[in-house]
JSON list of C-alpha atoms in Angstrom, two decimals:
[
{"chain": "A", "resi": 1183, "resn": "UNK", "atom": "CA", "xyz": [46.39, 44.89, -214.80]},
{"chain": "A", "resi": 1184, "resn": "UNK", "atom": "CA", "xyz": [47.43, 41.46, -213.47]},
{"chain": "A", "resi": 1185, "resn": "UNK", "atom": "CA", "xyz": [51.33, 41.65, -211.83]},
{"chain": "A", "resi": 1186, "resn": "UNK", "atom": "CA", "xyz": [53.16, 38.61, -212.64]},
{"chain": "A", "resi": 1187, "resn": "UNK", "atom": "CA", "xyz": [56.12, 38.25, -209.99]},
{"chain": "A", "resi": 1188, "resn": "UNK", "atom": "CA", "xyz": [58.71, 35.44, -210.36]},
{"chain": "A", "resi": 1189, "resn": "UNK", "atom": "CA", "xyz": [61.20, 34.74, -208.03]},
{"chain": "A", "resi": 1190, "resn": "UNK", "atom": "CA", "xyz": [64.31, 33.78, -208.24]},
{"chain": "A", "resi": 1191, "resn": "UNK", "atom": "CA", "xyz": [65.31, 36.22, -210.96]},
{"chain": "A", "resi": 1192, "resn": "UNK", "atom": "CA", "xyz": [68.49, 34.91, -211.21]},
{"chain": "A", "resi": 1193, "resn": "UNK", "atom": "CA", "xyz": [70.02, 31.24, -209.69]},
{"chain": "A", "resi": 1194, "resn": "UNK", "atom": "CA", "xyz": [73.24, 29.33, -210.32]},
{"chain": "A", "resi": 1195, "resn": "UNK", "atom": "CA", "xyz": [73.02, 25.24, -210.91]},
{"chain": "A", "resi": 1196, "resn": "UNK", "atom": "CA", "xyz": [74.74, 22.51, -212.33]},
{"chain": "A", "resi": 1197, "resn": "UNK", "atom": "CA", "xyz": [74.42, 20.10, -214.92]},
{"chain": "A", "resi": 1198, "resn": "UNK", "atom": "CA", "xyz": [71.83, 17.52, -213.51]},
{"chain": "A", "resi": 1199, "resn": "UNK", "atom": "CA", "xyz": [70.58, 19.93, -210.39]},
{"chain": "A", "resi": 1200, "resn": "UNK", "atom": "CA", "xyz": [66.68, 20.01, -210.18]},
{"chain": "A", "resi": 1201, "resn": "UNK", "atom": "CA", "xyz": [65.46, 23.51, -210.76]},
{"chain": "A", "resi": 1202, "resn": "UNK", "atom": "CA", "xyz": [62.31, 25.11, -209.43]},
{"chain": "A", "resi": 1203, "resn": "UNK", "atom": "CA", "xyz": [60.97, 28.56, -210.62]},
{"chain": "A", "resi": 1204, "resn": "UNK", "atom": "CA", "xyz": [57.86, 29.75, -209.55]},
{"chain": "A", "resi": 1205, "resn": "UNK", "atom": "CA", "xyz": [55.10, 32.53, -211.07]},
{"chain": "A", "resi": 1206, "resn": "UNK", "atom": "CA", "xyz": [52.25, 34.53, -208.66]},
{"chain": "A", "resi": 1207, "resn": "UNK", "atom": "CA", "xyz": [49.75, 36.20, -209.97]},
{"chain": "A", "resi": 1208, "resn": "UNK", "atom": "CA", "xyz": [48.59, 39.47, -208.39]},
{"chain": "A", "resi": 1209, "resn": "UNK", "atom": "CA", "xyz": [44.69, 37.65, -208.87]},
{"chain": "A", "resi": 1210, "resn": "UNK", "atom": "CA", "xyz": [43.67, 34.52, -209.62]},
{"chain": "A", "resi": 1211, "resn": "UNK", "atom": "CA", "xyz": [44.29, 33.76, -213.38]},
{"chain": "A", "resi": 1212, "resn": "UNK", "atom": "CA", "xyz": [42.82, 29.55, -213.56]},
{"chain": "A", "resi": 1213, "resn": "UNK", "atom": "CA", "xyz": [45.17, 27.87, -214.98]},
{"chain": "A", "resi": 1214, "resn": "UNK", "atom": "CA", "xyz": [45.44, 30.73, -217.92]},
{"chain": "A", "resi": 1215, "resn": "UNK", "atom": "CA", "xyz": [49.64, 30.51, -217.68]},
{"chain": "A", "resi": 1216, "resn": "UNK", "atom": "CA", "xyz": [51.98, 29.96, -220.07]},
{"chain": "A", "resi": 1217, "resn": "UNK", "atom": "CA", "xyz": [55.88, 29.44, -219.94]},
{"chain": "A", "resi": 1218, "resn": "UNK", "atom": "CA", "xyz": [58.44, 30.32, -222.27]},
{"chain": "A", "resi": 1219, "resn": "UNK", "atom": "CA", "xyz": [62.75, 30.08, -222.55]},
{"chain": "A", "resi": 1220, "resn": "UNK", "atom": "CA", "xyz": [64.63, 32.31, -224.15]},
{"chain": "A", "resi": 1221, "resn": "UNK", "atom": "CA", "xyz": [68.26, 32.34, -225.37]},
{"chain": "A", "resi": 1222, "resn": "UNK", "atom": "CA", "xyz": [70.34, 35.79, -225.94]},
{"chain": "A", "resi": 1223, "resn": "UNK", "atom": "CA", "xyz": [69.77, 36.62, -229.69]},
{"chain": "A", "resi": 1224, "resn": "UNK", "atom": "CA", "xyz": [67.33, 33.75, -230.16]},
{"chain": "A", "resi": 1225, "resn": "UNK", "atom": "CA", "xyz": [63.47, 33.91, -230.21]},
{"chain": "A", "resi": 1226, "resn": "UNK", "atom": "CA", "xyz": [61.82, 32.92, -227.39]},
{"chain": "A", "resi": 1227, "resn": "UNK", "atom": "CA", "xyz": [60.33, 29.19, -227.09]},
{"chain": "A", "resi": 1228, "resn": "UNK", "atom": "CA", "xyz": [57.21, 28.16, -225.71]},
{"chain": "A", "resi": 1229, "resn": "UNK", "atom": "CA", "xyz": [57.83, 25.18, -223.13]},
{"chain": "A", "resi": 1230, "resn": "UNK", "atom": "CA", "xyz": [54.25, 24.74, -221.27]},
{"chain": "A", "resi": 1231, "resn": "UNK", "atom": "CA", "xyz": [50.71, 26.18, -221.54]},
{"chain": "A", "resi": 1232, "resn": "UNK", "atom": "CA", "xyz": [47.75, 25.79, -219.65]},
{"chain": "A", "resi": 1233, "resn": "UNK", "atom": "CA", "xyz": [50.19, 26.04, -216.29]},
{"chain": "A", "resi": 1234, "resn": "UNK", "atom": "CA", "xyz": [51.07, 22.24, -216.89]},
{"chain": "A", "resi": 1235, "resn": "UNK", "atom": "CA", "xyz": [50.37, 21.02, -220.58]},
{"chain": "A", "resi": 1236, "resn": "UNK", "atom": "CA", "xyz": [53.87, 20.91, -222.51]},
{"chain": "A", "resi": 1237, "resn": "UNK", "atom": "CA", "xyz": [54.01, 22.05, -225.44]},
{"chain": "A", "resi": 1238, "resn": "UNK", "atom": "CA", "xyz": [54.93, 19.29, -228.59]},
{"chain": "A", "resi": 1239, "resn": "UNK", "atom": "CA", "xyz": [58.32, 18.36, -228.82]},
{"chain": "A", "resi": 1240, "resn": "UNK", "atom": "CA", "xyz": [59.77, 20.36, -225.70]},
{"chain": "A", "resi": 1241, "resn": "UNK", "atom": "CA", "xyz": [61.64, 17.39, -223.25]},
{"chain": "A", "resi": 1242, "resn": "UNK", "atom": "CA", "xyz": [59.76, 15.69, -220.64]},
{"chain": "A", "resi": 1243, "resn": "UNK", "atom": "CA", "xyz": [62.53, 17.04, -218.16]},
{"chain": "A", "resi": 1244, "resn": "UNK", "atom": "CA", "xyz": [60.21, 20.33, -218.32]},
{"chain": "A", "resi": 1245, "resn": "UNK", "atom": "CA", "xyz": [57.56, 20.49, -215.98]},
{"chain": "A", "resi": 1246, "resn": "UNK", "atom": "CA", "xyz": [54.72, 22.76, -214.83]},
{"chain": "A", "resi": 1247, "resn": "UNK", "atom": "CA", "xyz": [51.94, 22.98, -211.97]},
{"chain": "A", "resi": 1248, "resn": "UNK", "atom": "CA", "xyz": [49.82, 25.46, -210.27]},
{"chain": "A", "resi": 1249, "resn": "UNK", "atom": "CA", "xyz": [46.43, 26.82, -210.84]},
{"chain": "A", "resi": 1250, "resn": "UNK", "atom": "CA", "xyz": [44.85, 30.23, -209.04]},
{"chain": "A", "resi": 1251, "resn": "UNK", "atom": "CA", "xyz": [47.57, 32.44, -208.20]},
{"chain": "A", "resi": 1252, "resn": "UNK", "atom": "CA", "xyz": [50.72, 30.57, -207.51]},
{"chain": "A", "resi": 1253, "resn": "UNK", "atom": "CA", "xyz": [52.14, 28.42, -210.13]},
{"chain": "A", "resi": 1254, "resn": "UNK", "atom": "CA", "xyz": [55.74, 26.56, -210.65]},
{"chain": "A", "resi": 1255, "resn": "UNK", "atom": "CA", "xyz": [58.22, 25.41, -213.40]},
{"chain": "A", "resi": 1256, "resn": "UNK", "atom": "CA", "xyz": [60.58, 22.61, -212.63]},
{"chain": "A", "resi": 1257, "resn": "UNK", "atom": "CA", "xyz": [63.21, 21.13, -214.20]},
{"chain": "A", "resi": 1258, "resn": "UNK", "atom": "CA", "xyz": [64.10, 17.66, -213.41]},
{"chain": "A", "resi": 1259, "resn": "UNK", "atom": "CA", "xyz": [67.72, 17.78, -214.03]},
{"chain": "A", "resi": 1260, "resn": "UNK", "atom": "CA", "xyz": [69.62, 20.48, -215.86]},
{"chain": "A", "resi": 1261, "resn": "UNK", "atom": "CA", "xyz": [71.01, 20.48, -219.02]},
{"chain": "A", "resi": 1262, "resn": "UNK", "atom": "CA", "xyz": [73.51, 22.49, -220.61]},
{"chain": "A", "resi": 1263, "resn": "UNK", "atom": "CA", "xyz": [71.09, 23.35, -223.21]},
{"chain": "A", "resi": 1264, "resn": "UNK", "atom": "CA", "xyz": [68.92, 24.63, -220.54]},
{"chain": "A", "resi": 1265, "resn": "UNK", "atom": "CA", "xyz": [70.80, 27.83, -219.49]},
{"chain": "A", "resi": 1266, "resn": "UNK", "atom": "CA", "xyz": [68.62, 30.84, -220.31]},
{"chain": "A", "resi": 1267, "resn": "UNK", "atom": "CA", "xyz": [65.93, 33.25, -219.25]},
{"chain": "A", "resi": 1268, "resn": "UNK", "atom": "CA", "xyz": [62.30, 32.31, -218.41]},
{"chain": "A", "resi": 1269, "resn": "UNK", "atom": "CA", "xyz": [59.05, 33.68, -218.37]},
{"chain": "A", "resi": 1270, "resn": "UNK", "atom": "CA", "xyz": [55.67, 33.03, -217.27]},
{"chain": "A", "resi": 1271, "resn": "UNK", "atom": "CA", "xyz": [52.77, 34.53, -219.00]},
{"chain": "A", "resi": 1272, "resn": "UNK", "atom": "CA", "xyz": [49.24, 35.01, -217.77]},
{"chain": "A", "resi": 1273, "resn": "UNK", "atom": "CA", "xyz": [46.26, 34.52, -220.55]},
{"chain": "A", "resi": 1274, "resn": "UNK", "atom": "CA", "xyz": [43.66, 34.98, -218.25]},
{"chain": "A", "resi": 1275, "resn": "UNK", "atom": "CA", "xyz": [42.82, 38.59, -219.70]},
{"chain": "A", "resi": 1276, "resn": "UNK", "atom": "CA", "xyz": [44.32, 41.50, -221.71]},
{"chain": "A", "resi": 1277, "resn": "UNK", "atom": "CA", "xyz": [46.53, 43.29, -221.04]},
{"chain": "A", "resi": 1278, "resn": "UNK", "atom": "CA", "xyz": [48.69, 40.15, -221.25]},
{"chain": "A", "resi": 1279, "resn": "UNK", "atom": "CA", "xyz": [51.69, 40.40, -219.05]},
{"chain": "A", "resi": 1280, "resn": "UNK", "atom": "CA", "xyz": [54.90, 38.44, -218.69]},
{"chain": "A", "resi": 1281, "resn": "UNK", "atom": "CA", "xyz": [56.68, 37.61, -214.98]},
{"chain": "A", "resi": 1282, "resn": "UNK", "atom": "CA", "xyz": [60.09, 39.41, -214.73]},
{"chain": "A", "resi": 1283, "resn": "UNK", "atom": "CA", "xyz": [62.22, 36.25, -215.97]},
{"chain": "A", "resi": 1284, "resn": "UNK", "atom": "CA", "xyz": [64.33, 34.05, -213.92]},
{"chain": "A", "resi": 1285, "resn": "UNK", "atom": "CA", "xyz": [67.71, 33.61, -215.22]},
{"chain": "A", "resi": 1286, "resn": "UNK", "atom": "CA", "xyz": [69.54, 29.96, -215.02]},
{"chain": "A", "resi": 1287, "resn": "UNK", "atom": "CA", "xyz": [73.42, 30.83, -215.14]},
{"chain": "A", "resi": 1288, "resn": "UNK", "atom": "CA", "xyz": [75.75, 28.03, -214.78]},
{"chain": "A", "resi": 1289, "resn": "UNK", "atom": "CA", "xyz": [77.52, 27.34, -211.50]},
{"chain": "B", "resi": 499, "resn": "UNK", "atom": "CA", "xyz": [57.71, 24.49, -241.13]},
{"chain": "B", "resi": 500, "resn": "UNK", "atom": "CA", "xyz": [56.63, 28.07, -239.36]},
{"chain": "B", "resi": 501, "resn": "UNK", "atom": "CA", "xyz": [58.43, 30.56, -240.10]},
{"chain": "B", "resi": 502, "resn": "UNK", "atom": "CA", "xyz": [58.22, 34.36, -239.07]},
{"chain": "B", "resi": 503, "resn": "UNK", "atom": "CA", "xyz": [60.59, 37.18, -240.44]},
{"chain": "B", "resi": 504, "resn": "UNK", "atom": "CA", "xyz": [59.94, 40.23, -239.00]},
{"chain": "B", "resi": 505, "resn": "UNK", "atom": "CA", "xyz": [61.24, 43.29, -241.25]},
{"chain": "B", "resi": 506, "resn": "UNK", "atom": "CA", "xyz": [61.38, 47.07, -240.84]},
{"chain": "B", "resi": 507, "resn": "UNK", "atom": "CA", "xyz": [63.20, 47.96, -237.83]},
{"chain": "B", "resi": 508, "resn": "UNK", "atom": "CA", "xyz": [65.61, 50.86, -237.71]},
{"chain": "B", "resi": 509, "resn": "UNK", "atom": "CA", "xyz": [66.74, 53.78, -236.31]},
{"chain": "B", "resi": 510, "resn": "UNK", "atom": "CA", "xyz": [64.20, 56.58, -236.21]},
{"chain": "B", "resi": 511, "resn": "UNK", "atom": "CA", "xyz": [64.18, 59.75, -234.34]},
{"chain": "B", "resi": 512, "resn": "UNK", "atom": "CA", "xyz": [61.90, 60.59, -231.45]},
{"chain": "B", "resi": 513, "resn": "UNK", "atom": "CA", "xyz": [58.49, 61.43, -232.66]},
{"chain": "B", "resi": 514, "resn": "UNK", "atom": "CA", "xyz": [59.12, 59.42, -235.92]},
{"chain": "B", "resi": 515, "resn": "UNK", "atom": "CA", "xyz": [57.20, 56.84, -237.34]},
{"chain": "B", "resi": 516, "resn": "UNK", "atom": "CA", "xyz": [58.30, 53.10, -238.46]},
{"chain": "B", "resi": 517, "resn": "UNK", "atom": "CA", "xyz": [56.11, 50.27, -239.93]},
{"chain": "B", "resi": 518, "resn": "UNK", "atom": "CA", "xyz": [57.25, 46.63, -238.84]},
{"chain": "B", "resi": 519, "resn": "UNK", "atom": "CA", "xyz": [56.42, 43.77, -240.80]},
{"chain": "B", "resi": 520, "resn": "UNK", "atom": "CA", "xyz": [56.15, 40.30, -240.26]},
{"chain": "B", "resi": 521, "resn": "UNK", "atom": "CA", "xyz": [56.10, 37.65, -243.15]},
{"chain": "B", "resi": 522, "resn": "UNK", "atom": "CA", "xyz": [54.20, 34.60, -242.33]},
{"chain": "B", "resi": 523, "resn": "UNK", "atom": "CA", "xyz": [54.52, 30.67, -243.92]},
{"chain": "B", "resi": 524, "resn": "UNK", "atom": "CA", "xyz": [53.96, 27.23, -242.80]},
{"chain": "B", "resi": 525, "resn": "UNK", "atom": "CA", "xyz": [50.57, 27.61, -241.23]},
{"chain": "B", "resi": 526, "resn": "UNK", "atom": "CA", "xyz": [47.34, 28.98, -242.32]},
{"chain": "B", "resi": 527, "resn": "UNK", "atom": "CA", "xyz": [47.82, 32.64, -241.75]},
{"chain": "B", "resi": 528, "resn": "UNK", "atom": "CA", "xyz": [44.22, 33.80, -241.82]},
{"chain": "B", "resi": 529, "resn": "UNK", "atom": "CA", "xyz": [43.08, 30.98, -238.63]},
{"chain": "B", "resi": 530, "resn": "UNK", "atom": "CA", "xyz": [45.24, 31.92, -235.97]},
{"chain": "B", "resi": 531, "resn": "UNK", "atom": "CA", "xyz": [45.19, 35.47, -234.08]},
{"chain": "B", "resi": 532, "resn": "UNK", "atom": "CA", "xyz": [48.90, 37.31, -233.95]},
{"chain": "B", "resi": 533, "resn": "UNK", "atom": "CA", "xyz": [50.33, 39.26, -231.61]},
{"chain": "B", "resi": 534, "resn": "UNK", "atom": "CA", "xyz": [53.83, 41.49, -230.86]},
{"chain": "B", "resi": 535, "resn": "UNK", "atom": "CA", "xyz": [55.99, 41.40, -228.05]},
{"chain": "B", "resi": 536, "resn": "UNK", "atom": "CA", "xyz": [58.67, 43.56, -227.45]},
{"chain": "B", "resi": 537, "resn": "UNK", "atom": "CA", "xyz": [61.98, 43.68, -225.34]},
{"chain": "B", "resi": 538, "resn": "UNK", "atom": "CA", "xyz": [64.08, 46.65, -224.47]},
{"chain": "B", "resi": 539, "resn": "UNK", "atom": "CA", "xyz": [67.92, 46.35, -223.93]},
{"chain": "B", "resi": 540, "resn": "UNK", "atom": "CA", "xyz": [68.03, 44.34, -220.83]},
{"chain": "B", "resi": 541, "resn": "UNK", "atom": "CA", "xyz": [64.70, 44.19, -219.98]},
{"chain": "B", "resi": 542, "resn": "UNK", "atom": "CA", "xyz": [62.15, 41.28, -220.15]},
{"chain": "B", "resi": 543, "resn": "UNK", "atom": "CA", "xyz": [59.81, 40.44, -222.34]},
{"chain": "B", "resi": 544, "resn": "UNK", "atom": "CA", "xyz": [56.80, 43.02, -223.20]},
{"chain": "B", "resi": 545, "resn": "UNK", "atom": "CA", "xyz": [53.26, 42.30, -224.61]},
{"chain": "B", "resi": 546, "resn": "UNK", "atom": "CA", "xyz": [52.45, 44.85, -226.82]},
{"chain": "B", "resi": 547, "resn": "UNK", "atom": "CA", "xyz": [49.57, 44.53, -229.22]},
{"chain": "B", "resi": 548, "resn": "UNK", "atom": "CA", "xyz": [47.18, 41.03, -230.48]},
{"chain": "B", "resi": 549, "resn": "UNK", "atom": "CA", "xyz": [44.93, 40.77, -233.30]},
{"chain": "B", "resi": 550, "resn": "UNK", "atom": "CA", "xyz": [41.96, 38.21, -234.60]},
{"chain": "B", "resi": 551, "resn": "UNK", "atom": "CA", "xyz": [42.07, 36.25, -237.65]},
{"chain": "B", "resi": 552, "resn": "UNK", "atom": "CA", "xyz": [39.98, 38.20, -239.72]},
{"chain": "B", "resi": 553, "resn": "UNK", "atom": "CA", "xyz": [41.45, 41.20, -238.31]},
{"chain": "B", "resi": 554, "resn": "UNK", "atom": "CA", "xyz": [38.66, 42.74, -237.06]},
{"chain": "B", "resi": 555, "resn": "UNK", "atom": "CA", "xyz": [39.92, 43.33, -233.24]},
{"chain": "B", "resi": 556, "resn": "UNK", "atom": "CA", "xyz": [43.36, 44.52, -231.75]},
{"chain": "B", "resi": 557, "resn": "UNK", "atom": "CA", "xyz": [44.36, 44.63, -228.18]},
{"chain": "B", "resi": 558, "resn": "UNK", "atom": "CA", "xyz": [47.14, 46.84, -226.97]},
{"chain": "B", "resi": 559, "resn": "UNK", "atom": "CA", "xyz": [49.05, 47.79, -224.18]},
{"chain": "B", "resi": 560, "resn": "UNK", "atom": "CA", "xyz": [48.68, 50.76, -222.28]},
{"chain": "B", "resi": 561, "resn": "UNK", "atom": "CA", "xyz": [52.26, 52.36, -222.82]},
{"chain": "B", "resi": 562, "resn": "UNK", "atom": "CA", "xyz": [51.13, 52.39, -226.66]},
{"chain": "B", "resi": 563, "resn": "UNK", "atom": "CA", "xyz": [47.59, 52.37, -227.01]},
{"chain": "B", "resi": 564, "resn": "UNK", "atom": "CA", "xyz": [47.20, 55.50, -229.39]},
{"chain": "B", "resi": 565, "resn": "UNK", "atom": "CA", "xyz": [50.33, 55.19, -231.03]},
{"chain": "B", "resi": 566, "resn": "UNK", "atom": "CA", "xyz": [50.68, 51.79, -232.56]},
{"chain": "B", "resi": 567, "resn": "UNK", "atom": "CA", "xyz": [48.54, 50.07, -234.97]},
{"chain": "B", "resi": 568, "resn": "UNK", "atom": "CA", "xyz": [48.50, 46.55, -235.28]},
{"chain": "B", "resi": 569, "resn": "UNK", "atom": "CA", "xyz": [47.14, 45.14, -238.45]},
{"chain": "B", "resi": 570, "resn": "UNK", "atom": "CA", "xyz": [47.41, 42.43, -240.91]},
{"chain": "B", "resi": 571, "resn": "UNK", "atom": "CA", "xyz": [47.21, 41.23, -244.64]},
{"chain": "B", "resi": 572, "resn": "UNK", "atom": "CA", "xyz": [45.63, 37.81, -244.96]},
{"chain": "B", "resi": 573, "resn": "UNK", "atom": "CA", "xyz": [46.29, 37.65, -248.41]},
{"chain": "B", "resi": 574, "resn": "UNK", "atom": "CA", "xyz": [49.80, 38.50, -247.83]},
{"chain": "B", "resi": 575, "resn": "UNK", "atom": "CA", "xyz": [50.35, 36.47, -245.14]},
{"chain": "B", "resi": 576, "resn": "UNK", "atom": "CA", "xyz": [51.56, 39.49, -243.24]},
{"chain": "B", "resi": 577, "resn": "UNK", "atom": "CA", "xyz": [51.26, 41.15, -239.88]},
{"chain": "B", "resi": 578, "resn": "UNK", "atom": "CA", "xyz": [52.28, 44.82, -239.49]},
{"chain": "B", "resi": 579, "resn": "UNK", "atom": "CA", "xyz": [53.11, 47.03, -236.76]},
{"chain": "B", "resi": 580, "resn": "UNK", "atom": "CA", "xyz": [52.47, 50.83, -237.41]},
{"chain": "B", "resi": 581, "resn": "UNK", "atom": "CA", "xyz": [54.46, 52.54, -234.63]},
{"chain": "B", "resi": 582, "resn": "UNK", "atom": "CA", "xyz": [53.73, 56.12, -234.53]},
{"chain": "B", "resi": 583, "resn": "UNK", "atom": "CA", "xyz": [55.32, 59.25, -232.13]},
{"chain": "B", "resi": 584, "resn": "UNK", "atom": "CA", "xyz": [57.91, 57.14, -231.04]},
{"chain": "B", "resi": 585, "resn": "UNK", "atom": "CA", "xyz": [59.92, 57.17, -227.94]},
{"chain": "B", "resi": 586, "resn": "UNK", "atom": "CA", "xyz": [62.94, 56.37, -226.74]},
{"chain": "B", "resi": 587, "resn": "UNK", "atom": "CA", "xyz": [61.62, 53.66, -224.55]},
{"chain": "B", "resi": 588, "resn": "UNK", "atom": "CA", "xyz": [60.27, 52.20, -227.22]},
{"chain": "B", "resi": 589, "resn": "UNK", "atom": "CA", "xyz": [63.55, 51.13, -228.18]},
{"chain": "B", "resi": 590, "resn": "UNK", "atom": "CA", "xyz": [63.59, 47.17, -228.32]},
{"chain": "B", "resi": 591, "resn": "UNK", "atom": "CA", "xyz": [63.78, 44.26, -230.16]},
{"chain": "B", "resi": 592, "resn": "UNK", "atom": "CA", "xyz": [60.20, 43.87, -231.39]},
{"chain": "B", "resi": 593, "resn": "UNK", "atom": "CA", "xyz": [59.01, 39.91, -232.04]},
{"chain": "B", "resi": 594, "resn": "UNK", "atom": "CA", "xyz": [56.08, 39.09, -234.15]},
{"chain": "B", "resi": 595, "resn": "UNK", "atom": "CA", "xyz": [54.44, 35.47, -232.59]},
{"chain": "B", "resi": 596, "resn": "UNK", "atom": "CA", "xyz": [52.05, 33.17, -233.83]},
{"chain": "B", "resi": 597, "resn": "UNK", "atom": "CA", "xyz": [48.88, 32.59, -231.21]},
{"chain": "B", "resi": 598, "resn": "UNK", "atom": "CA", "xyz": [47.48, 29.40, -231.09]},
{"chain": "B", "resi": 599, "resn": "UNK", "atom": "CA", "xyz": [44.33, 28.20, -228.99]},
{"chain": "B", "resi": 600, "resn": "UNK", "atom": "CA", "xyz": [43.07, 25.05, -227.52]},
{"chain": "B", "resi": 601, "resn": "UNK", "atom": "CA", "xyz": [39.89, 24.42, -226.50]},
{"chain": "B", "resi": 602, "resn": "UNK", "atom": "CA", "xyz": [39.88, 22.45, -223.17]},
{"chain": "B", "resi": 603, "resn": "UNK", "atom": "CA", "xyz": [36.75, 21.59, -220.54]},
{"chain": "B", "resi": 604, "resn": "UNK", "atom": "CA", "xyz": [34.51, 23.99, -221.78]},
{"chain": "B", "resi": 605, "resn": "UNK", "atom": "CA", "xyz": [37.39, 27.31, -222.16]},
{"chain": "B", "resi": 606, "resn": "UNK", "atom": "CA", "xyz": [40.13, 28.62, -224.55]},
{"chain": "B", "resi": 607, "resn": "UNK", "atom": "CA", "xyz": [43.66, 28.54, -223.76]},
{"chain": "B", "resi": 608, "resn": "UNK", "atom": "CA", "xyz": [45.60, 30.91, -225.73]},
{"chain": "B", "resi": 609, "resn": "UNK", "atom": "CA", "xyz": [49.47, 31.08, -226.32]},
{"chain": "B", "resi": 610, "resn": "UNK", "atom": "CA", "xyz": [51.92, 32.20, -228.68]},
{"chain": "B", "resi": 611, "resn": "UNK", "atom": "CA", "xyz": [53.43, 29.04, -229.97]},
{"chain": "B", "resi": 612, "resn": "UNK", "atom": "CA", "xyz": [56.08, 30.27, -232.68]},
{"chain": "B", "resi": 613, "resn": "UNK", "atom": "CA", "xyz": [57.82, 33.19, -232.81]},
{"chain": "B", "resi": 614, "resn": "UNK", "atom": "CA", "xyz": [60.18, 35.19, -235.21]},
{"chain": "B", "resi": 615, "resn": "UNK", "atom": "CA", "xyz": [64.08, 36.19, -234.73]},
{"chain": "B", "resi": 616, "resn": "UNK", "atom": "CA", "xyz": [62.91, 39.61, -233.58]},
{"chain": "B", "resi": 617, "resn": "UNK", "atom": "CA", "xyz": [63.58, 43.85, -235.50]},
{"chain": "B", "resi": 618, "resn": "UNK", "atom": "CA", "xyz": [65.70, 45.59, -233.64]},
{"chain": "B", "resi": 619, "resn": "UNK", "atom": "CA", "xyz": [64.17, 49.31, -233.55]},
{"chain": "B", "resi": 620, "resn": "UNK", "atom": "CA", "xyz": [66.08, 52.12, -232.24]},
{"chain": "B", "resi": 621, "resn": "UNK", "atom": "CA", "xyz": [64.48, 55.33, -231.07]},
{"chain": "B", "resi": 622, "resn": "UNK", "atom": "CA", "xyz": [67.36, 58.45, -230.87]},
{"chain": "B", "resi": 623, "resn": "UNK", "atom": "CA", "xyz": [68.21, 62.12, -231.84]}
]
């Protein structure tokens, strides 16, 4: 199976702070990545596919890169609607499997 | 507009059985492949099963290959989840998500684009 490791897993910011987040694959995956938010209680969103395509209607502030085995998500400047968990997903090849989530908490 | 409503979750002892459901609308149901994901109580998110249009394929994770059926009613509009000798780390919030594709330079991209609130199932004596 293909490991999905994100680090942080947890980081503090502040309104307007750029935020970086990255993904690495145990193998190269392409570009076969996906990232999603999620919100306590809420169902998760899909913000980019394809490691940098974003997804229709998710802001432009949302940004991703990467190809082979090493992939990012940034953030140009925070939010407060931004504060959640994410996850990268590789679609490379089943099984599917998610990173362990980075949480954004508020600073 | 898509929406997904998952239904069926519960409580349900170890070694019992539970059937989730998932009601589909806004899309055509019978194009796009499905797929559940699961997360347990302060845990991240867990792929669990994904299945064709037409039905005619699943995929499954390991931890409940053999136990889980995944399965669907295109004239219903409805994707099921037939969880079978359950266990307690099964216990999660199970979502049902829509999977969408793009064909791009010559290869399919595949992600789950819309997603439903989530069934809470519980797994306990």
């Amino acid at each position: 199976d293909i490991q999905m490791t994100q680090s942080p897993s947890s980081l503090s910011a502040s309104v307007g702070d750029r935020v970086t987040i990255t993904c690495r694959a145990s193998q190269t995956i392409s570009n076969y990545l996906n990232w999603y938010q999620h919100k306590p209680g809420k169902a998760p969103n899909l913000l980019i596919f394809a490691a940098s395509t974003l997804q229709s209607g998710v802001p432009s502030r949302f940004s991703g890169s990467g190809s082979g085995t090493d992939f990012t998500l940034t953030i140009s400047s925070l939010h407060p609607e931004d504060f959640a968990t994410y996850y990268c997903q590789q679609s490379y090849i089943f099984p599917l499997t998610f990173g362990g989530g980075t949480t954004v908490v508020i600073k | 507009e898509v929406q997904l409503l998952e239904s069926g979750g519960g409580l349900v002892q170890p070694g019992g059985s539970l059937r989730l459901s998932c009601a589909a609308s806004g899309f055509t149901f019978y194009s796009n492949g499905m797929g559940w994901v699961r997360q347990a109580p302060g845990k991240g998110l867990e792929w669990v099963s994904s299945i064709i249009p037409s039905g005619g394929h699943a995929d499954y994770a390991d931890s409940v290959k053999g136990r889980f059926t995944v399965s669907r009613d295109n004239s219903k509009n409805t994707l099921y989840l037939q969880m079978n000798s359950l266990r307690a780390e099964d216990t999660a919030v199970y979502y049902c998500a829509k999977r969408e594709a793009l064909y791009d330079s010559s290869a399919y991209y595949y992600f789950f684009d819309f997603w439903g609130q989530g069934s809470l199932v519980t797994v306990s004596s």
